mmCIF file of C-alpha atoms in Angstrom:
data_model
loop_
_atom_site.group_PDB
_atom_site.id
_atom_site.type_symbol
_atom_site.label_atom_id
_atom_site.label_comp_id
_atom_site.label_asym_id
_atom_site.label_seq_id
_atom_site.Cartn_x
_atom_site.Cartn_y
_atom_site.Cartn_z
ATOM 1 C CA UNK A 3 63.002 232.439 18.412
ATOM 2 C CA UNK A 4 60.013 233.607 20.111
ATOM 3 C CA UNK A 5 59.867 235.009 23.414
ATOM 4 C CA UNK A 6 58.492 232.421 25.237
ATOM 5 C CA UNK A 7 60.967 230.265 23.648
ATOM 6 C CA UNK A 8 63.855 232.359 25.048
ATOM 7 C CA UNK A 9 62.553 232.236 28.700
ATOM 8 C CA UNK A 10 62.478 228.043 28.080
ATOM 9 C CA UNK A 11 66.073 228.439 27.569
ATOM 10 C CA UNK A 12 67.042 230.104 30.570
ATOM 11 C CA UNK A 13 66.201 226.846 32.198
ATOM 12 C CA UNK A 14 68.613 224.491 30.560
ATOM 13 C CA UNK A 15 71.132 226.556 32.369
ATOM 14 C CA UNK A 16 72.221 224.691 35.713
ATOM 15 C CA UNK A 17 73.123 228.228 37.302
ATOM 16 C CA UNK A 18 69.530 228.943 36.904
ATOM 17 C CA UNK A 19 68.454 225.630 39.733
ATOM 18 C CA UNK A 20 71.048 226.767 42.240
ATOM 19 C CA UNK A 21 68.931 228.384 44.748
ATOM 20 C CA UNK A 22 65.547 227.296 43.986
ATOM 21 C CA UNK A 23 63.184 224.312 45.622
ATOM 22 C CA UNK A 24 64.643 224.218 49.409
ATOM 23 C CA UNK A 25 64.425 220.751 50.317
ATOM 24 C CA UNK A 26 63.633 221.495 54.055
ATOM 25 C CA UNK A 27 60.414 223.816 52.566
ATOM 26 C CA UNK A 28 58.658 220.882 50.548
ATOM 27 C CA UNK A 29 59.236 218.173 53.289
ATOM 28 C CA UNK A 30 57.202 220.271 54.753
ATOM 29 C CA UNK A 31 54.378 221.073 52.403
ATOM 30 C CA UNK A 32 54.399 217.440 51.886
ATOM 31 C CA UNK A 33 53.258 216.600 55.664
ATOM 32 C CA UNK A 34 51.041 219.602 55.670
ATOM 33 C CA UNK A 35 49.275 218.188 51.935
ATOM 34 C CA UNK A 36 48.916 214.553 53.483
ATOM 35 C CA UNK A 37 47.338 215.830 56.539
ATOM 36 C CA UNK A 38 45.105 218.759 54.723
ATOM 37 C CA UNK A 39 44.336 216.136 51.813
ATOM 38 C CA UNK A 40 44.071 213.285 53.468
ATOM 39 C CA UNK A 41 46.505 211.400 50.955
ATOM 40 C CA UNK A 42 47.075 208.032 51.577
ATOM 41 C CA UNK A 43 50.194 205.525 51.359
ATOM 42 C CA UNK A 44 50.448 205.065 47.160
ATOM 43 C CA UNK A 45 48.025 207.900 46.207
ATOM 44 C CA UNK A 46 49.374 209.482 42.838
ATOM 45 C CA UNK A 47 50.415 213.046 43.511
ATOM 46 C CA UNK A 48 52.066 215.392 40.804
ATOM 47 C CA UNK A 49 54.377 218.396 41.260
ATOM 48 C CA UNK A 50 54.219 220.522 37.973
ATOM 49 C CA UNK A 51 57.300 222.940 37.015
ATOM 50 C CA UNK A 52 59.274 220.355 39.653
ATOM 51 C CA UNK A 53 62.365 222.228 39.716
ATOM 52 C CA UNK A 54 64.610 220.488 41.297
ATOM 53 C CA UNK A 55 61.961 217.687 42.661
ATOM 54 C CA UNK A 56 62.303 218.310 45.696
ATOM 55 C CA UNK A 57 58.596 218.071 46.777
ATOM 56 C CA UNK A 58 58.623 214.902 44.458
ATOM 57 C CA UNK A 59 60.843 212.992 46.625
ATOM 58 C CA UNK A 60 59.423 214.620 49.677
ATOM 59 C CA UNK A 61 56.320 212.906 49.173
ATOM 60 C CA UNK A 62 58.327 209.867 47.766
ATOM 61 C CA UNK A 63 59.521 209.703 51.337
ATOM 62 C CA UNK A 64 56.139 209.403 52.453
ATOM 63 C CA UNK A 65 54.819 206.470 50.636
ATOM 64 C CA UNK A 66 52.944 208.471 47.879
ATOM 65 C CA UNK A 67 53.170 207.502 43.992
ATOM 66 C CA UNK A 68 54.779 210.893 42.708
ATOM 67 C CA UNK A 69 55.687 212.102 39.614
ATOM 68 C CA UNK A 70 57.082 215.552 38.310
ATOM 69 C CA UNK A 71 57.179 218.132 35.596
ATOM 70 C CA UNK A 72 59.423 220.280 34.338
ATOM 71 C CA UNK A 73 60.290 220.935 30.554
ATOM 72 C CA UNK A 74 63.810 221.209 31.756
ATOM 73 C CA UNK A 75 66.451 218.935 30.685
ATOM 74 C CA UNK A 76 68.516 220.150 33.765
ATOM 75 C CA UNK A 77 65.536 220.042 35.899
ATOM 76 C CA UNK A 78 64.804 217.026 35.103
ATOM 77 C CA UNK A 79 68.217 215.110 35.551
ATOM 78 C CA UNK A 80 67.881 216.013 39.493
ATOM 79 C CA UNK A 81 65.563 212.840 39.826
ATOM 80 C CA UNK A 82 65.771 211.527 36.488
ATOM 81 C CA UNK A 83 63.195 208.094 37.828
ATOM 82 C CA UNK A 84 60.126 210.061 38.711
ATOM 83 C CA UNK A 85 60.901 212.922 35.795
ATOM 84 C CA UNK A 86 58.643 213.722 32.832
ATOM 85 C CA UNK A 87 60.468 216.460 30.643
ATOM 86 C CA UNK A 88 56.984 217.983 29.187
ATOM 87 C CA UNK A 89 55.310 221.362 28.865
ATOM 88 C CA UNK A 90 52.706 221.907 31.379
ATOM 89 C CA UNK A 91 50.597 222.794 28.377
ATOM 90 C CA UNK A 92 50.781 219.613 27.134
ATOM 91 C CA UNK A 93 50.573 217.080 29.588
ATOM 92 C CA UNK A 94 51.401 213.446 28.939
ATOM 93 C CA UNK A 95 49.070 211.165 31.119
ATOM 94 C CA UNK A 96 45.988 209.149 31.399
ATOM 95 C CA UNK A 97 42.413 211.147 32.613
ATOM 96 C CA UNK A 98 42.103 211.403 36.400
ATOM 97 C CA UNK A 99 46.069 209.990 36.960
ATOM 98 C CA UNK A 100 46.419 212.327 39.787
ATOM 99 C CA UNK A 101 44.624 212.857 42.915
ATOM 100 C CA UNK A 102 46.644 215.947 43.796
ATOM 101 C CA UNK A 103 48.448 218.397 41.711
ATOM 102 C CA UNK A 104 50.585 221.369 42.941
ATOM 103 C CA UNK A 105 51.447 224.052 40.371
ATOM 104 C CA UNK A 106 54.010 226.442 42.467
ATOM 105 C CA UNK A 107 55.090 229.584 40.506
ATOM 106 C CA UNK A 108 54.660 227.948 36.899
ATOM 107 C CA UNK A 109 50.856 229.719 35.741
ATOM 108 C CA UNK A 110 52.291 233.208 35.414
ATOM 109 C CA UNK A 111 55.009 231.825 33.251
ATOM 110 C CA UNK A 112 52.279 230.340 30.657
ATOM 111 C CA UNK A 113 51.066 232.712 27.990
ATOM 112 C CA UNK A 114 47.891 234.278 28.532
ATOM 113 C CA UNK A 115 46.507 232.891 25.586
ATOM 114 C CA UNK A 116 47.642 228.904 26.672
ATOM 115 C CA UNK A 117 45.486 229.667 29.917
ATOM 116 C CA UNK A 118 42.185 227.912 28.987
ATOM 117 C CA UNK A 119 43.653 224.808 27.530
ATOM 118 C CA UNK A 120 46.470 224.135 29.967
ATOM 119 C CA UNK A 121 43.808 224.276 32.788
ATOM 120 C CA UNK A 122 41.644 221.813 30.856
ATOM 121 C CA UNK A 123 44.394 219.971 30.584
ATOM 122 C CA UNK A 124 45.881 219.682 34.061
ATOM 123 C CA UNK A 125 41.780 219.215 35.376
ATOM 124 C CA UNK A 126 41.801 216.263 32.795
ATOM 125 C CA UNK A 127 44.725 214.733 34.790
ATOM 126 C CA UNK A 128 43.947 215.552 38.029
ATOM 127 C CA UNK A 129 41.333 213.326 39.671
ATOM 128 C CA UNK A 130 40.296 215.271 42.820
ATOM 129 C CA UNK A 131 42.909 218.224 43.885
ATOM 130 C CA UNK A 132 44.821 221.149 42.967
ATOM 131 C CA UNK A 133 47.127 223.622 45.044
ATOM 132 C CA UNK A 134 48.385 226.563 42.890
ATOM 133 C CA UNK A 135 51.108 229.563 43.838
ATOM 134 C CA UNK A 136 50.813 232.177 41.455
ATOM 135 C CA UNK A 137 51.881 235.752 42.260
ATOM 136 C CA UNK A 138 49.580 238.558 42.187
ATOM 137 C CA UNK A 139 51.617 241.226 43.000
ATOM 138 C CA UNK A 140 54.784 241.246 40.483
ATOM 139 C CA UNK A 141 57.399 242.526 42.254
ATOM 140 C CA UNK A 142 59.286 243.866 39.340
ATOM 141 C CA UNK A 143 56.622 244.764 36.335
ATOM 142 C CA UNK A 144 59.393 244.741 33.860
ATOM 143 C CA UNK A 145 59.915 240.942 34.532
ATOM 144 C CA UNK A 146 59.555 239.656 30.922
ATOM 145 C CA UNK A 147 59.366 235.912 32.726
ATOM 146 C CA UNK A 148 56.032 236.297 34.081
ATOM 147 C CA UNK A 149 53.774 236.269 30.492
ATOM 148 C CA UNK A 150 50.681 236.153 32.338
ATOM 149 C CA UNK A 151 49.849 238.892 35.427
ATOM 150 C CA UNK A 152 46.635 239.080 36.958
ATOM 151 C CA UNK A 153 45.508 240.134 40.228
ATOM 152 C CA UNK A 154 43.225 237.468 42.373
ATOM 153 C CA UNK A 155 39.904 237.770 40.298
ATOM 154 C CA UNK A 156 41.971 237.331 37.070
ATOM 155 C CA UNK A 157 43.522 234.051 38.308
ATOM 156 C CA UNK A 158 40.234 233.107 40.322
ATOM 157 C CA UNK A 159 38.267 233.499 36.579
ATOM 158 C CA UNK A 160 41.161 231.534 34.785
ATOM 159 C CA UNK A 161 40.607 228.223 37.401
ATOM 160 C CA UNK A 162 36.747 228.585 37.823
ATOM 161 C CA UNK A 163 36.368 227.359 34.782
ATOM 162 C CA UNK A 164 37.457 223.932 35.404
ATOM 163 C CA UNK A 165 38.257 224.235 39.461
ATOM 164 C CA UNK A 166 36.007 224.884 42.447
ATOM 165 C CA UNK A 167 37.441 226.763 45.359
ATOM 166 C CA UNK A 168 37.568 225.129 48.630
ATOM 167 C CA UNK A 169 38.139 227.643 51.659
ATOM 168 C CA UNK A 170 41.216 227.060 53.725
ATOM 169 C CA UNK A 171 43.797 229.096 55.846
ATOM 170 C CA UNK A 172 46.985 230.232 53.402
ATOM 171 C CA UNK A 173 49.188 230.952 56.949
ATOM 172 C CA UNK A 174 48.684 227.785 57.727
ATOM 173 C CA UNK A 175 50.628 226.258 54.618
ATOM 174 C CA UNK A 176 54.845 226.415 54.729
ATOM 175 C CA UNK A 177 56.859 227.962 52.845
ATOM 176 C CA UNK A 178 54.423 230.526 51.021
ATOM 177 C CA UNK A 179 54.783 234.676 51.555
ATOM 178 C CA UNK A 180 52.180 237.755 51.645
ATOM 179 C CA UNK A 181 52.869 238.332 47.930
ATOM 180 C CA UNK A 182 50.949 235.496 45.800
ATOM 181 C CA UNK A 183 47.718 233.846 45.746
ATOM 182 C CA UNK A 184 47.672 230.495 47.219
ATOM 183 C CA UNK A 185 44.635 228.527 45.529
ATOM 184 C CA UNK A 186 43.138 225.769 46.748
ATOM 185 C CA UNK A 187 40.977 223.181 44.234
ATOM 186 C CA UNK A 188 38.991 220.793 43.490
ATOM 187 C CA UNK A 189 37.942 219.222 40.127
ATOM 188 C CA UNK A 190 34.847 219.880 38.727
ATOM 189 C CA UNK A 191 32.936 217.158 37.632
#
């Protein structure tokens, strides 16, 4: 079994979901996204490495067409109606399905060499946004789950190829801390 392959496991354990995805945290990053974005009532919006869904049904809650990812079984059985068990490399939907797309603490789990086509795959999907969470400062180097480290221009070269920055205020977003890069996107055409 490869490496990679054992850290998928680790998440078909239930302990593993216990304390992750506070509910109270992506209610709201869902108001502050529909504000920022200006999303509207049945815009489709896409949480990638979902968790436990919580900011799925957040935004559910708020009239928006969302859908999640996780390629957790256990994950996935948390909101089994708006679930799609797939690997964010691999992403099964039509071109430009998704106006926004939030990728919180998934990137650094993707191996390097996956980089390039799982961001032309999630830009193929996404129709206008994405909001991305990736640590830059590793808080323990040994951790064997992050495959991918990079420091901001790493990450910033990774999305440029397919993303465009646009400038924003990171302390104005919930839930996020001093130790990760919060990126803000949008599609290139």
């Amino acid at each position: 079994m490869s490496h990679y392959h054992s850290i998928l496991k680790q998440y078909e354990d239930p302990w593993y979901f216990r304390n992750i995805s506070d509910p109270g945290v992506n209610e709201a990053r869902a108001v502050w996204f529909n504000g920022y974005f200006r999303l509207r009532e049945g815009d489709r919006v896409l949480e990638l490495g979902a968790g436990k869904f919580t900011l799925t049904a957040a935004w559910l809650k708020l009239g928006m067409d969302a859908w999640g990812v996780d390629w957790s079984t256990v994950g996935c059985s948390y909101f089994p109606d708006r679930a799609v068990r797939a690997m964010v490399q691999h992403l099964p939907f039509r071109d430009k399905q998704f106006r926004l797309i939030t990728a919180f603490d998934i990137l650094e789990h993707v191996p390097q060499e996956d980089l390039p086509a799982t961001m032309d795959g999630i830009a193929r999907v996404c129709s206008e946004f994405l909001v991305c969470n990736i640590p830059f400062e590793d808080p323990d180097p040994d951790d064997r789950h992050h495959l991918t480290k990079g420091q901001r221009k790493f990450w910033e070269s990774i999305l440029e190829r397919r993303f465009e920055p646009i400038p924003y205020n990171p302390l104005t977003t919930p839930g996020f801390n001093g130790n990760s890069t919060i990126f803000v996107e949008r599609v290139r055409e």
